[in-house]
GROMACS .gro file of C-alpha atoms in nm:
model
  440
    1UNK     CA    1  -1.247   0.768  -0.210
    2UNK     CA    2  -0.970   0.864  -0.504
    3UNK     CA    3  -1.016   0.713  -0.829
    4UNK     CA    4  -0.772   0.849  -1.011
    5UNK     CA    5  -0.676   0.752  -1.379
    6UNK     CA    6  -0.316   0.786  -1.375
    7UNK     CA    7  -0.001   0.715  -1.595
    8UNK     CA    8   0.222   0.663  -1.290
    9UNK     CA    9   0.393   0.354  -1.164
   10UNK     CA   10   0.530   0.288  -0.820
   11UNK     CA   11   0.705  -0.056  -0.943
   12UNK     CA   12   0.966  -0.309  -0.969
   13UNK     CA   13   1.308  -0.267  -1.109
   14UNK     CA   14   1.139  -0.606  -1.369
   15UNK     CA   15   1.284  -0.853  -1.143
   16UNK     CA   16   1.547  -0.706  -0.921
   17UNK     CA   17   1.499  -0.456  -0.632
   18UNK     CA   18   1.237  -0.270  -0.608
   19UNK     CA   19   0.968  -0.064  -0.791
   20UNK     CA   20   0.926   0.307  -0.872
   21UNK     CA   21   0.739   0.531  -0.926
   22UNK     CA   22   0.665   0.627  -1.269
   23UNK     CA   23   0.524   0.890  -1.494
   24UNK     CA   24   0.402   0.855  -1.881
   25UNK     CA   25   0.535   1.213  -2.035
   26UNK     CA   26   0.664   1.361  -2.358
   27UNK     CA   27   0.811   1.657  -2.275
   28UNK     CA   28   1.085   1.784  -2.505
   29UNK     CA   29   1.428   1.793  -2.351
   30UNK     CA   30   1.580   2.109  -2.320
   31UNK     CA   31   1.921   2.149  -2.559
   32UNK     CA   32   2.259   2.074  -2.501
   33UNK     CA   33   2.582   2.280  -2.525
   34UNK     CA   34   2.813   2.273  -2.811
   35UNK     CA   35   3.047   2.063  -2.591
   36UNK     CA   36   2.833   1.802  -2.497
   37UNK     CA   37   2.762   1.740  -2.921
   38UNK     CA   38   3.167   1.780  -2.958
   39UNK     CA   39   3.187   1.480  -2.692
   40UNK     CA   40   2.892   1.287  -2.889
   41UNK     CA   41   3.084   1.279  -3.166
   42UNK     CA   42   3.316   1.086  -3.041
   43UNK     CA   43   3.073   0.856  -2.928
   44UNK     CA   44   2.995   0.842  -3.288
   45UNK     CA   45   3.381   0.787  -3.390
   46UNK     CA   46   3.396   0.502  -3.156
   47UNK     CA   47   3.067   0.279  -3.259
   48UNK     CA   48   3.231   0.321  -3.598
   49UNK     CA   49   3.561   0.145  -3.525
   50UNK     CA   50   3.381  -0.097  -3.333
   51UNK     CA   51   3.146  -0.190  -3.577
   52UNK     CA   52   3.416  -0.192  -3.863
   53UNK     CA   53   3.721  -0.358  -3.717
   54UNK     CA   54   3.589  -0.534  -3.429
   55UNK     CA   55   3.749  -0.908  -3.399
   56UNK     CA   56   3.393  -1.041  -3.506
   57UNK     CA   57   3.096  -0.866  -3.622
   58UNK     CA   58   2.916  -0.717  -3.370
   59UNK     CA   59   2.494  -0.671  -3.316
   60UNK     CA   60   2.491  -0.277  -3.410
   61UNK     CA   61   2.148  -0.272  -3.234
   62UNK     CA   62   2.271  -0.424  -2.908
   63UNK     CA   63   2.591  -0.210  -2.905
   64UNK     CA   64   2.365   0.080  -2.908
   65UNK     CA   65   2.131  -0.061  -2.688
   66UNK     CA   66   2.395  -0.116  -2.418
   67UNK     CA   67   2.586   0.200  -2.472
   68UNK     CA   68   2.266   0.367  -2.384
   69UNK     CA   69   2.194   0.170  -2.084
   70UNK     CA   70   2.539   0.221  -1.970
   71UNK     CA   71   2.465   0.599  -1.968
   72UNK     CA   72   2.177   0.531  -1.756
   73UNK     CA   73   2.307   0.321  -1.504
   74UNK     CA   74   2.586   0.525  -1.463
   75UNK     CA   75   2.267   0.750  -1.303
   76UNK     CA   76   2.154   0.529  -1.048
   77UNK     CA   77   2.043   0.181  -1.049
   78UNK     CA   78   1.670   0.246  -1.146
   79UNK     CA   79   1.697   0.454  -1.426
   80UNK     CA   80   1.752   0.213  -1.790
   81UNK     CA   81   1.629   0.169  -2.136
   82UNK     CA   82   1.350  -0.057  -2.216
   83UNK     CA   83   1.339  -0.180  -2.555
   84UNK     CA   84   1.005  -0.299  -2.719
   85UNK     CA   85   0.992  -0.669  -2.543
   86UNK     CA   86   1.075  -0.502  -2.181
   87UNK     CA   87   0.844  -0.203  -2.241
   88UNK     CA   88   0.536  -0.426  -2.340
   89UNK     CA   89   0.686  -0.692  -2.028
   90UNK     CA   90   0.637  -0.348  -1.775
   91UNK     CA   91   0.285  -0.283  -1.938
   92UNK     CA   92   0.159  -0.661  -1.926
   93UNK     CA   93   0.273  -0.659  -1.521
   94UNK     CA   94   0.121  -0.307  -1.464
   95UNK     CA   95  -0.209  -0.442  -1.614
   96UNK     CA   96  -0.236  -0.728  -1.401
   97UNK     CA   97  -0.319  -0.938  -1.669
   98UNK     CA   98  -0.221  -1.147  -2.009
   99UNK     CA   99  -0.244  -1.430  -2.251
  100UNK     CA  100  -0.149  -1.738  -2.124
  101UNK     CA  101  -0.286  -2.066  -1.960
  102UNK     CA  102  -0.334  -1.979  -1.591
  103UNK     CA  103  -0.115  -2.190  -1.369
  104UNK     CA  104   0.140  -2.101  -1.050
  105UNK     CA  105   0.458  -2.319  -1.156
  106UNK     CA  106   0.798  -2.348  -1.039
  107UNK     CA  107   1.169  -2.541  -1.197
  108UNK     CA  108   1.198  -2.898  -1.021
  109UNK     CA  109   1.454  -3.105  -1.142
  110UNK     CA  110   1.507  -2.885  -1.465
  111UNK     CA  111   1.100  -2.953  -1.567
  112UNK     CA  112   0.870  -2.680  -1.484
  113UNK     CA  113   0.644  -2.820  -1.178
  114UNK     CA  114   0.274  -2.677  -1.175
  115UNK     CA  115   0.220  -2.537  -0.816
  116UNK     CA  116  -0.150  -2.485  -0.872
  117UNK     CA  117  -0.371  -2.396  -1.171
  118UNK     CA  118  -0.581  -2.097  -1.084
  119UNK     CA  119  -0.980  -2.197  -1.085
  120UNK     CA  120  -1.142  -2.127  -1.419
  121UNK     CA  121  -0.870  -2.080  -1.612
  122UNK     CA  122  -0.758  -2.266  -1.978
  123UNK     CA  123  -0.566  -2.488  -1.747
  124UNK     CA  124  -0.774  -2.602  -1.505
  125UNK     CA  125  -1.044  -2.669  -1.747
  126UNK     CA  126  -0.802  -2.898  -1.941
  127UNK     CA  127  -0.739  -3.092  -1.661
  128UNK     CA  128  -0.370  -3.002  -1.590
  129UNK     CA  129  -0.329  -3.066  -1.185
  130UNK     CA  130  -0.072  -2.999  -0.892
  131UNK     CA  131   0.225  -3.136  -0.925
  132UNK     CA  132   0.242  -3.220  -1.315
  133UNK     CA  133   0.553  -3.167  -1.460
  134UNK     CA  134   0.572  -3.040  -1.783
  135UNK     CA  135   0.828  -3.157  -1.946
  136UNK     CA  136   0.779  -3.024  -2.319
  137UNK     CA  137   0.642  -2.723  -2.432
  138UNK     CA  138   0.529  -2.741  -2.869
  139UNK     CA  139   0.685  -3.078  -2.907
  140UNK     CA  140   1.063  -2.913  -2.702
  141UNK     CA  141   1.188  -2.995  -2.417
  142UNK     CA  142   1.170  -2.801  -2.115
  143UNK     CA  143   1.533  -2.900  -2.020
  144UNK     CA  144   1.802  -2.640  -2.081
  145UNK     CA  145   1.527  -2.360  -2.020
  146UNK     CA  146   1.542  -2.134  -1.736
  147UNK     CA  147   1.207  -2.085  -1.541
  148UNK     CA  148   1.134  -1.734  -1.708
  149UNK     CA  149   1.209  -1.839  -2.084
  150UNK     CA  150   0.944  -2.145  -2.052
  151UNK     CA  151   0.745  -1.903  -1.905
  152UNK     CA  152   0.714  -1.653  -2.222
  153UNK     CA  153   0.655  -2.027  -2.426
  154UNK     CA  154   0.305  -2.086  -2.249
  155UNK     CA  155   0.230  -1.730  -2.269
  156UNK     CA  156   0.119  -1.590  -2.564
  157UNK     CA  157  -0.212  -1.415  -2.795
  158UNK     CA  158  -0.536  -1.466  -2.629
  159UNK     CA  159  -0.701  -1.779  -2.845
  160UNK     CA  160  -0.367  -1.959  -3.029
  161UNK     CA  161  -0.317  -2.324  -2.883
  162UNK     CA  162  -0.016  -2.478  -2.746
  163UNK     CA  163   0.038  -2.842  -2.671
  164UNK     CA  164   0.157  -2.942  -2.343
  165UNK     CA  165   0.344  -3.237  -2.230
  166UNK     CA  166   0.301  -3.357  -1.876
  167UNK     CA  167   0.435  -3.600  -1.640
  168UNK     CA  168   0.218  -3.697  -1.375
  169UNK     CA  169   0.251  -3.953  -1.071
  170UNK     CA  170   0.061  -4.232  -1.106
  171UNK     CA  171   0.028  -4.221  -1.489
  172UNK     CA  172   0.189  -4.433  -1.647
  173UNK     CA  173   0.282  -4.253  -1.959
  174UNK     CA  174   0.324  -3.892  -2.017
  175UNK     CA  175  -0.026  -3.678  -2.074
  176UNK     CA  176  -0.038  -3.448  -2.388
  177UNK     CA  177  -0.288  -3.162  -2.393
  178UNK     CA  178  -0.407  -2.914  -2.617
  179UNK     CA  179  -0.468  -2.611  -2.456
  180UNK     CA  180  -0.605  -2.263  -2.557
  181UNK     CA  181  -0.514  -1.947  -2.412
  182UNK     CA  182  -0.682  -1.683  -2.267
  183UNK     CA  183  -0.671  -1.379  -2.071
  184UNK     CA  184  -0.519  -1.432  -1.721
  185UNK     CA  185  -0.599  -1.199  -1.494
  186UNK     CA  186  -0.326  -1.185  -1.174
  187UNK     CA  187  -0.522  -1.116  -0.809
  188UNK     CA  188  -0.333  -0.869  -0.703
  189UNK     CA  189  -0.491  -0.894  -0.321
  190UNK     CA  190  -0.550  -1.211  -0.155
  191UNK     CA  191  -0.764  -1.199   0.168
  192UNK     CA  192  -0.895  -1.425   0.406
  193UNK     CA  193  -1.064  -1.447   0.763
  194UNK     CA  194  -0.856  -1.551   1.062
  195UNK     CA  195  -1.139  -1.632   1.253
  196UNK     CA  196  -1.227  -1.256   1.411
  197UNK     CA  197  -0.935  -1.092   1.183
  198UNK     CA  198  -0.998  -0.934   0.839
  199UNK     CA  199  -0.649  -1.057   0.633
  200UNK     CA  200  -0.551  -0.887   0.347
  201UNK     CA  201  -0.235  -0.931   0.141
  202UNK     CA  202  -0.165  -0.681  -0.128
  203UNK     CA  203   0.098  -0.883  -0.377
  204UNK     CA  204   0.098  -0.577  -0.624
  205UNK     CA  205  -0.016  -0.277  -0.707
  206UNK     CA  206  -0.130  -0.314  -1.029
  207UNK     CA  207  -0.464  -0.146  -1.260
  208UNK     CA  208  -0.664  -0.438  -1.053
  209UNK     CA  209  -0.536  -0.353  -0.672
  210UNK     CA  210  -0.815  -0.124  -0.516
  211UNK     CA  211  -1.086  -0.336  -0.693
  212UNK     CA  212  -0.946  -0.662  -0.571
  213UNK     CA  213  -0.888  -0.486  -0.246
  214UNK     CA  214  -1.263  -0.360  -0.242
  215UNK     CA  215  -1.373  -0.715  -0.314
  216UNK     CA  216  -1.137  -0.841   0.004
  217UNK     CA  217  -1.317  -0.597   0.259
  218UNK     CA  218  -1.663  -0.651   0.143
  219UNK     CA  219  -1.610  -1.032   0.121
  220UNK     CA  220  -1.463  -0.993   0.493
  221UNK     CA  221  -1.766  -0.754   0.596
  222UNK     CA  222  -2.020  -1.060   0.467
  223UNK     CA  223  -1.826  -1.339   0.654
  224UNK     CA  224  -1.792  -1.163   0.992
  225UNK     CA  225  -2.049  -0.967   1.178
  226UNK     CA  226  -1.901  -0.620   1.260
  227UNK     CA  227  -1.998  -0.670   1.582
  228UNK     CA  228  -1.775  -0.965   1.603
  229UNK     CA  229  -1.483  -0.830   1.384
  230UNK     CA  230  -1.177  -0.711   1.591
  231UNK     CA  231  -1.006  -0.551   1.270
  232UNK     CA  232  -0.765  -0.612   0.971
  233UNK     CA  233  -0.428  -0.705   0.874
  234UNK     CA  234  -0.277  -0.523   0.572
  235UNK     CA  235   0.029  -0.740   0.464
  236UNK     CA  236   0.275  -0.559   0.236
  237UNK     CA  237   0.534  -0.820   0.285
  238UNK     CA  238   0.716  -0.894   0.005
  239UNK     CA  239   0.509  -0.669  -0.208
  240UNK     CA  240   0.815  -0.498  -0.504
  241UNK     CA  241   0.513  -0.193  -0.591
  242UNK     CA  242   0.329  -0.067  -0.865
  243UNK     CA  243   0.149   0.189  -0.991
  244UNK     CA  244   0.129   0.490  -0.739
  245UNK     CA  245  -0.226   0.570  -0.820
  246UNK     CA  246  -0.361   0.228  -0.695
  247UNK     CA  247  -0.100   0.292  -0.350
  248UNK     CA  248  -0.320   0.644  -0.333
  249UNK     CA  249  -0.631   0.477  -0.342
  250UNK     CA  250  -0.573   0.142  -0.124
  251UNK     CA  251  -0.390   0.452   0.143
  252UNK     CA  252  -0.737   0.617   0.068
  253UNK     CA  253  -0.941   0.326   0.142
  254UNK     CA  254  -0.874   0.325   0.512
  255UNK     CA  255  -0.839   0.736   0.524
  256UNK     CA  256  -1.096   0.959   0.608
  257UNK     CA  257  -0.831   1.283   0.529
  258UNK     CA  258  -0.483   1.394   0.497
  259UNK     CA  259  -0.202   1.403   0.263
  260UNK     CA  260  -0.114   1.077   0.109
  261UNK     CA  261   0.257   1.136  -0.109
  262UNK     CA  262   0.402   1.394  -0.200
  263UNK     CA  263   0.666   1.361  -0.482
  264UNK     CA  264   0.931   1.643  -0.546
  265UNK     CA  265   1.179   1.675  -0.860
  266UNK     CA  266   1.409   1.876  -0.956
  267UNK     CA  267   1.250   2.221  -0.983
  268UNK     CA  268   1.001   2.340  -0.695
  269UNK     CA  269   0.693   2.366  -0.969
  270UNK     CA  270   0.723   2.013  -1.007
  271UNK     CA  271   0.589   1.894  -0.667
  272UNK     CA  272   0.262   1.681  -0.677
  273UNK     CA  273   0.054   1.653  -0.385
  274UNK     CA  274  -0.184   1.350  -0.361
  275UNK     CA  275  -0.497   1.399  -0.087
  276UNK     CA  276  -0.719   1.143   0.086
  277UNK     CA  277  -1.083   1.198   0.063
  278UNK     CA  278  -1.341   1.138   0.289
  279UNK     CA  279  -1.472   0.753   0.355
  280UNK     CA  280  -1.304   0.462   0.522
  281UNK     CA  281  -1.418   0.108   0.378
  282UNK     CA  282  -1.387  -0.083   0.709
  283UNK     CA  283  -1.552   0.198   0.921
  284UNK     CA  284  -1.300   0.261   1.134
  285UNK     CA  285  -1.167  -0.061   1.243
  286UNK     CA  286  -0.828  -0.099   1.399
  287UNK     CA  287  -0.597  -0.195   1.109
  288UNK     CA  288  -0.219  -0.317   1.136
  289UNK     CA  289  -0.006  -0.306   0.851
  290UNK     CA  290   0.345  -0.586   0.785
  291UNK     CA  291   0.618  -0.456   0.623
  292UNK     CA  292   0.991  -0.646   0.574
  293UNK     CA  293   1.257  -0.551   0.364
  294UNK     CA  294   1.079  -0.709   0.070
  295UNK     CA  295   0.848  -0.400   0.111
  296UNK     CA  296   0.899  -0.129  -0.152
  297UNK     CA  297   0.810   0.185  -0.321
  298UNK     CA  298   0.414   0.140  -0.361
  299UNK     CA  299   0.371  -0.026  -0.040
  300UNK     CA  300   0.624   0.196   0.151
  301UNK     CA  301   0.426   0.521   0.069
  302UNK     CA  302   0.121   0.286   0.178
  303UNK     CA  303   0.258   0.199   0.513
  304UNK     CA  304   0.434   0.581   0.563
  305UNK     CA  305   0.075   0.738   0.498
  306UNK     CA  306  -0.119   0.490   0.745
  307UNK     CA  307   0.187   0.539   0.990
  308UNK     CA  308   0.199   0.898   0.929
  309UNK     CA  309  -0.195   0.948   0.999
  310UNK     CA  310  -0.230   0.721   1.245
  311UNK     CA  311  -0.472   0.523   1.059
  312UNK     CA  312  -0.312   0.217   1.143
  313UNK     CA  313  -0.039   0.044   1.362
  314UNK     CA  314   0.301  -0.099   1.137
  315UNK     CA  315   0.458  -0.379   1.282
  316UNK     CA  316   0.772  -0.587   1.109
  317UNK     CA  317   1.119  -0.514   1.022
  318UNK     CA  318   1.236  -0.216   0.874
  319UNK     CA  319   1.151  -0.229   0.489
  320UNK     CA  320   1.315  -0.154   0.148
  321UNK     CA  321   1.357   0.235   0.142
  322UNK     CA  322   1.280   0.283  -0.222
  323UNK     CA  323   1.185   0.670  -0.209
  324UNK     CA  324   1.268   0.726  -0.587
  325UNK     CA  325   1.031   0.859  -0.888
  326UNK     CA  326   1.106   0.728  -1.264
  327UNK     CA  327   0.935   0.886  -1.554
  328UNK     CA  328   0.819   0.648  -1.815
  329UNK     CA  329   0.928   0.859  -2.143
  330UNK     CA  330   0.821   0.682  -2.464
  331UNK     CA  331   1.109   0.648  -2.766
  332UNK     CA  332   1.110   0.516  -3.138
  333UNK     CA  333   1.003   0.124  -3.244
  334UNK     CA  334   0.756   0.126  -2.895
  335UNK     CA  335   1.109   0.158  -2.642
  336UNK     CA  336   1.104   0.386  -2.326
  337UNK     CA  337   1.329   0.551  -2.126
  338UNK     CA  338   1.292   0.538  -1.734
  339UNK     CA  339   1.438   0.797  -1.575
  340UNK     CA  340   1.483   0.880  -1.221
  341UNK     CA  341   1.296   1.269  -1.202
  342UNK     CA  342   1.185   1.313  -0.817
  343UNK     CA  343   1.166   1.156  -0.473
  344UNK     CA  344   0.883   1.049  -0.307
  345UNK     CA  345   0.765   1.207   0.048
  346UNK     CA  346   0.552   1.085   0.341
  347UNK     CA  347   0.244   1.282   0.502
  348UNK     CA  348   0.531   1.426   0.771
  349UNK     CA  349   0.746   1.514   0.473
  350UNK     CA  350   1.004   1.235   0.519
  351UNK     CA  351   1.148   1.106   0.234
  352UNK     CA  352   1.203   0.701   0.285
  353UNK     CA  353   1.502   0.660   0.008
  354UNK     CA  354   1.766   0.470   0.134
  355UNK     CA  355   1.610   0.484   0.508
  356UNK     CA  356   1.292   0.288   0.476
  357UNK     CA  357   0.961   0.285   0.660
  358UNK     CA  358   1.032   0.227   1.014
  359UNK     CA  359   0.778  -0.006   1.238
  360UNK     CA  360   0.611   0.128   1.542
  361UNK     CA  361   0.676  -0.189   1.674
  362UNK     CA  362   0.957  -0.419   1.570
  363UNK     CA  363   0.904  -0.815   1.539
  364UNK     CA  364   1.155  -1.046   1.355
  365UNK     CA  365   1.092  -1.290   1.152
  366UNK     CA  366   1.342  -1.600   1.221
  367UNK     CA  367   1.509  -1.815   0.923
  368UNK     CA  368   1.411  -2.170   0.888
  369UNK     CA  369   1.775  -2.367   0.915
  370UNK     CA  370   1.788  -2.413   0.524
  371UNK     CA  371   1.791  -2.050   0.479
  372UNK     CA  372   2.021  -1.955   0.748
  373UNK     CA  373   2.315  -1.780   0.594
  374UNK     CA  374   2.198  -1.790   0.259
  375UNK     CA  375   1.920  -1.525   0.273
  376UNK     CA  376   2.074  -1.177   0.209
  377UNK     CA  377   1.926  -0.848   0.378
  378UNK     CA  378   1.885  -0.580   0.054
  379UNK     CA  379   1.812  -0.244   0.090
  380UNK     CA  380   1.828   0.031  -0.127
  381UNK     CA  381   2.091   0.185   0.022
  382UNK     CA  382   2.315  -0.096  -0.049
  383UNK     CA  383   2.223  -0.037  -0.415
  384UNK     CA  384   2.558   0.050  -0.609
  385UNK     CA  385   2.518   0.406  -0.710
  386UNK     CA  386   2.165   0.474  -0.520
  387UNK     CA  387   2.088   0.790  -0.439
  388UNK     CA  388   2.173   0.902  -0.106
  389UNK     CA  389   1.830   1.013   0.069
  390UNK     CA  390   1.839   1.331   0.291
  391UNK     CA  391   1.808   1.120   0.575
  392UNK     CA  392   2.033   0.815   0.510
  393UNK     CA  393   2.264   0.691   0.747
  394UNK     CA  394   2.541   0.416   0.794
  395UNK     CA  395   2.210   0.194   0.934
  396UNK     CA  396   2.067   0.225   0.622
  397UNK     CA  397   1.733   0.059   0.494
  398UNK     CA  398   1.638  -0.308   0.462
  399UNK     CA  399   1.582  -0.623   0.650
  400UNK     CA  400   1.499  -1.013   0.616
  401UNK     CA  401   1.232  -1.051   0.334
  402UNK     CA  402   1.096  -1.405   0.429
  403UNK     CA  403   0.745  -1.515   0.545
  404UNK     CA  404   0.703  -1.822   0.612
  405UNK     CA  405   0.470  -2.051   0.404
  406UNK     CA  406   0.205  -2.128   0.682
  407UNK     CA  407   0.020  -1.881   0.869
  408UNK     CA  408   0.082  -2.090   1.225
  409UNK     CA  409   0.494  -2.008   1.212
  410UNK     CA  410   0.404  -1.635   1.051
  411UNK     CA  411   0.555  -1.455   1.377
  412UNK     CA  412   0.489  -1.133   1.269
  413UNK     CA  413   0.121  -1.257   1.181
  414UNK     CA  414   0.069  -1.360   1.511
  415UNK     CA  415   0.156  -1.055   1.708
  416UNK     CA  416  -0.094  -0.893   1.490
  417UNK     CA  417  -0.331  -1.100   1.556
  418UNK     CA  418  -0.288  -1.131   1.915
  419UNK     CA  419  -0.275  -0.721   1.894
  420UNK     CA  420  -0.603  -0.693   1.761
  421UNK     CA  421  -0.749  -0.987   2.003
  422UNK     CA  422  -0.629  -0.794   2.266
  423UNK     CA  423  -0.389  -1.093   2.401
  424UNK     CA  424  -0.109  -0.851   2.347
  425UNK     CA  425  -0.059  -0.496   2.406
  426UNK     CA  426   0.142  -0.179   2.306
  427UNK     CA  427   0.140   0.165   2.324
  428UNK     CA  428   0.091   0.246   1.977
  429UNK     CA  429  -0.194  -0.008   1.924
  430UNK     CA  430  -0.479   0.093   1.821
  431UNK     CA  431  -0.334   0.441   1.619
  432UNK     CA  432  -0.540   0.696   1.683
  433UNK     CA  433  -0.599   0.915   1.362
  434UNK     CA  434  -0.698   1.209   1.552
  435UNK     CA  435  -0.327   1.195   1.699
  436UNK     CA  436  -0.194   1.310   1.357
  437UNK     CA  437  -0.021   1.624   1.269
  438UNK     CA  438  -0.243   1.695   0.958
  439UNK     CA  439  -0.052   1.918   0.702
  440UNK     CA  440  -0.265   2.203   0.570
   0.00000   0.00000   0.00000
C-alpha cells in the first residue's frame, strides 16, 4: 500500500465547484520584462487615485485584496488568493478536524436546527439533542445570521466555553448550556453492511480518508464472513475532493499494480507519476464505484484509476470533470496563492477536465417533485473561463448531483447491489483487472 506524506490537495473550490489538486511550493518566480513593470506602474497610479479621491474612503487592504483576485480569476475559475482566515479555513478542512462542539446542524426558520450531535462529542455530553434549535449563540441571537457565520460562532480554540441557547419541543422554556469545546474530528468515510454488501461512502478526502477507509473494510470484514460477502460499494457521490495523496492511497487500497495519476504542467520535467503497490484490502472482491456530477477532482482520479485498471465496475451519471492541478504557494501575514500549474491524467492517459469520468454503465438518478426544475446540472465545463480539456466537447461534463436521503429510493444503490447479488447483469460486471492495458 502507498503511504505517502504529501503537501498536495485534490479539493474544493471552499464552497463552490469542485476541488483541486494542490501542491505546497516556494519556488521563486522567474522575472518579468521591463514592460510588464511599466504596466505595474500604472497599477500603482491607479490604487493611488482611488485611495485619495475616491467618493468615500476605501479599505486599502481589500482594494488590494480584490485587485489581486481579479488577476487570478481572470486565469480560470480555480486559481484565487487566500488571505489568512481562508488559508487557515483550507487547512482546518484538509485536516479533517477542529475546535468546536460536534453537532450536524442546519437554518430552520432563521434558527440553526441541530440535525444530530455526533457520539462523544462536547455536545452530546451536554445533553444538546435532535431537533433543538438554537436560537442564541453568547447571549446573540441567531436571527440575521447566515448558516456559515453561526457556524464560525460555535467553532473556536480547543477548551474556551460558549453558552448555548436552545429551544426544544416539549420544554417549556428555552435550555441554556455551557459548553466546552474540543477537537472535532470529521469521518471522512462512512460505511455500513447492506446485508451481503460492503458500503462505503468516501465524503472527503481529507489527512483522515485511508484510515477511516481502513477502519470501514476491516469493520465490514468482522461483520460478514468472506465466504458470505458478495463485494463492496465505493460511493463517491457528492464527494467535492481533497488531498490527492489520500485519492492515491484509497485507489491503492483496492490495487494490486498500475499507474494511479499522472499530473502534467507546463514544462515536460514537471510530470509526476503516482504507482499502486502491491496488496488489495478486500482480497479481491468485486467492487463498484457511484459517481454523479457532484463527483470531483479527488474522487474522479479515484473512479478513472479503478475504471482504468479494471479494478472495479463505475456505475452513475457522468461526473464533474475537474482535471485541474493548483499549487498552494505560501505569501506574507500566513496568505497563499492557488494557482492552476498542471492537469491531471488517468492510468490510459486521459485527461478528465471539462469531460468527466464516464460510467461503464449509466443509471439516473430521478428528482423528487420538489426538486424538479430547481436542481441545476454543473460541470466544469460550464465554468466561466475553465480551461478547455484536450478532449472537451459541446457534451461537456456534469450531471444531476442528488442522492436521495434513504437507501430504499437510492436507484443507483440498488443496481449495485442487485449487480453484486447477481439479480442483475452486465457485461462489464465484475471488471477484470487482468483486462487492463498496464502502462510500463
Amino acid at each position: 500500500m502507498i503511504r505517502r506524506a504529501s503537501l498536495v490537495l485534490v479539493g474544493a473550490l471552499m464552497g463552490a465547484t469542485a476541488m483541486s489538486a494542490i501542491y505546497s511550493v516556494t519556488a521563486p518566480a522567474e522575472a518579468a520584462g521591463s514592460s510588464t513593470y511599466r504596466e505595474l506602474s500604472i497599477f500603482g497610479d491607479v490604487f493611488e487615485r482611488v485611495r485619495a479621491q475616491y467618493v468615500t474612503p476605501p479599505k486599502e487592504d481589500q482594494l488590494i485584496e480584490n485587485a489581486i483576485n481579479g488577476m487570478l480569476t481572470s486565469l480560470d475559475p480555480h486559481s484565487s488568493y487566500m488571505n489568512a482566515k481562508d488559508a487557515e479555513d483550507m487547512r482546518t478542512q484538509t485536516r479533517g478536524e477542529f475546535g468546536g462542539l460536534g453537532i450536524e446542524v442546519t437554518m430552520e426558520d432563521e434558527l440553526v436546527k441541530v440535525i444530530t450531535p455526533i457520539d462523544d462529542t462536547p455536545a452530546a455530553r451536554a445533553g444538546v439533542l435532535a431537533g433543538d434549535l438554537i436560537s442564541k449563540i453568547d447571549g446573540a441571537d441567531v436571527r440575521g445570521l447566515k448558516l456559515e457565520e453561526a457556524v464560525d460562532k460555535m467553532r473556536g480554540k480547543v477548551n474556551t466555553p460558549i453558552k448555548l441557547t436552545l429551544i426544544r419541543k416539549g420544554a417549556d422554556k428555552p435550555i441554556e448550556l455551557e459548553i466546552m469545546r474540543d477537537i472535532i474530528a470529521v469521518k471522512a468515510v462512512k460505511y455500513r453492511v447492506e446485508n451481503d454488501v460492503g458500503y462505503l461512502r468516501v465524503i472527503s478526502f481529507t489527512e483522515k480518508t485511508f484510515d477511516d477507509l481502513e477502519k470501514g473494510i476491516e469493520k465490514i470484514k468482522a461483520d460478514v464472513p468472506a465466504d458470505k460477502l458478495k463485494g463492496y460499494v465505493l460511493d463517491l457521490r457528492l464527494n467535492p475532493g481533497g488531498l490527492l495523496d489520500q485519492a492515491i492511497n484509497v485507489s491503492d487500497a483496492f490495487l494490486e499494480r498500475g499507474e494511479v495519476v499522472s499530473t502534467r504542467g507546463r514544462n515536460e520535467d514537471e510530470t509526476r507519476r503516482f504507482n499502486a503497490s502491491p496488496g488489495d484490502l478486500t482480497d479481491g472482491k468485486p467492487l463498484i464505484v457511484l459517481v454523479n456530477g457532484g463527483s470531483a477532482s479527488a474522487s474522479e482520479i479515484v473512479a478513472g484509476a479503478l475504471q482504468d485498471l479494471r479494478r472495479a465496475t463505475v456505475v452513475g451519471t457522468r461526473s464533474f470533470g475537474k482535471g485541474s492541478v493548483q499549487t498552494i504557494i505560501p505569501l506574507g501575514d500566513a496568505g497563499a496563492l492557488r494557482l492552476t500549474t498542471a492537469l491531471y491524467y488517468t492510468p490510459s492517459g486521459k485527461s478528465i477536465q471539462g469531460t468527466g469520468i464516464t460510467p461503464d454503465i449509466k443509471v439516473d438518478q430521478p428528482l423528487p417533485p420538489e426538486l424538479q426544475g430547481k436542481l441545476e446540472t454543473a460541470g466544469e465545463s460550464s465554468l466561466r473561463g475553465h480551461i478547455k480539456g484536450q478532449s472537451e466537447n459541446e457534451e461537456g461534463s456534469g450531471s444531476a448531483a442528488y442522492v436521495p436521503p434513504e437507501a430504499k429510493d437510492d436507484l443507483q444503490l440498488q443496481y449495485a447491489l442487485e449487480l453484486l447479488r447477481g439479480e442483475k447483469t452486465d457485461p462489464s460486471f465484475p471488471a477484470n483487472p487482468e483486462k487492463a492495458e498496464l502502462k510500463n
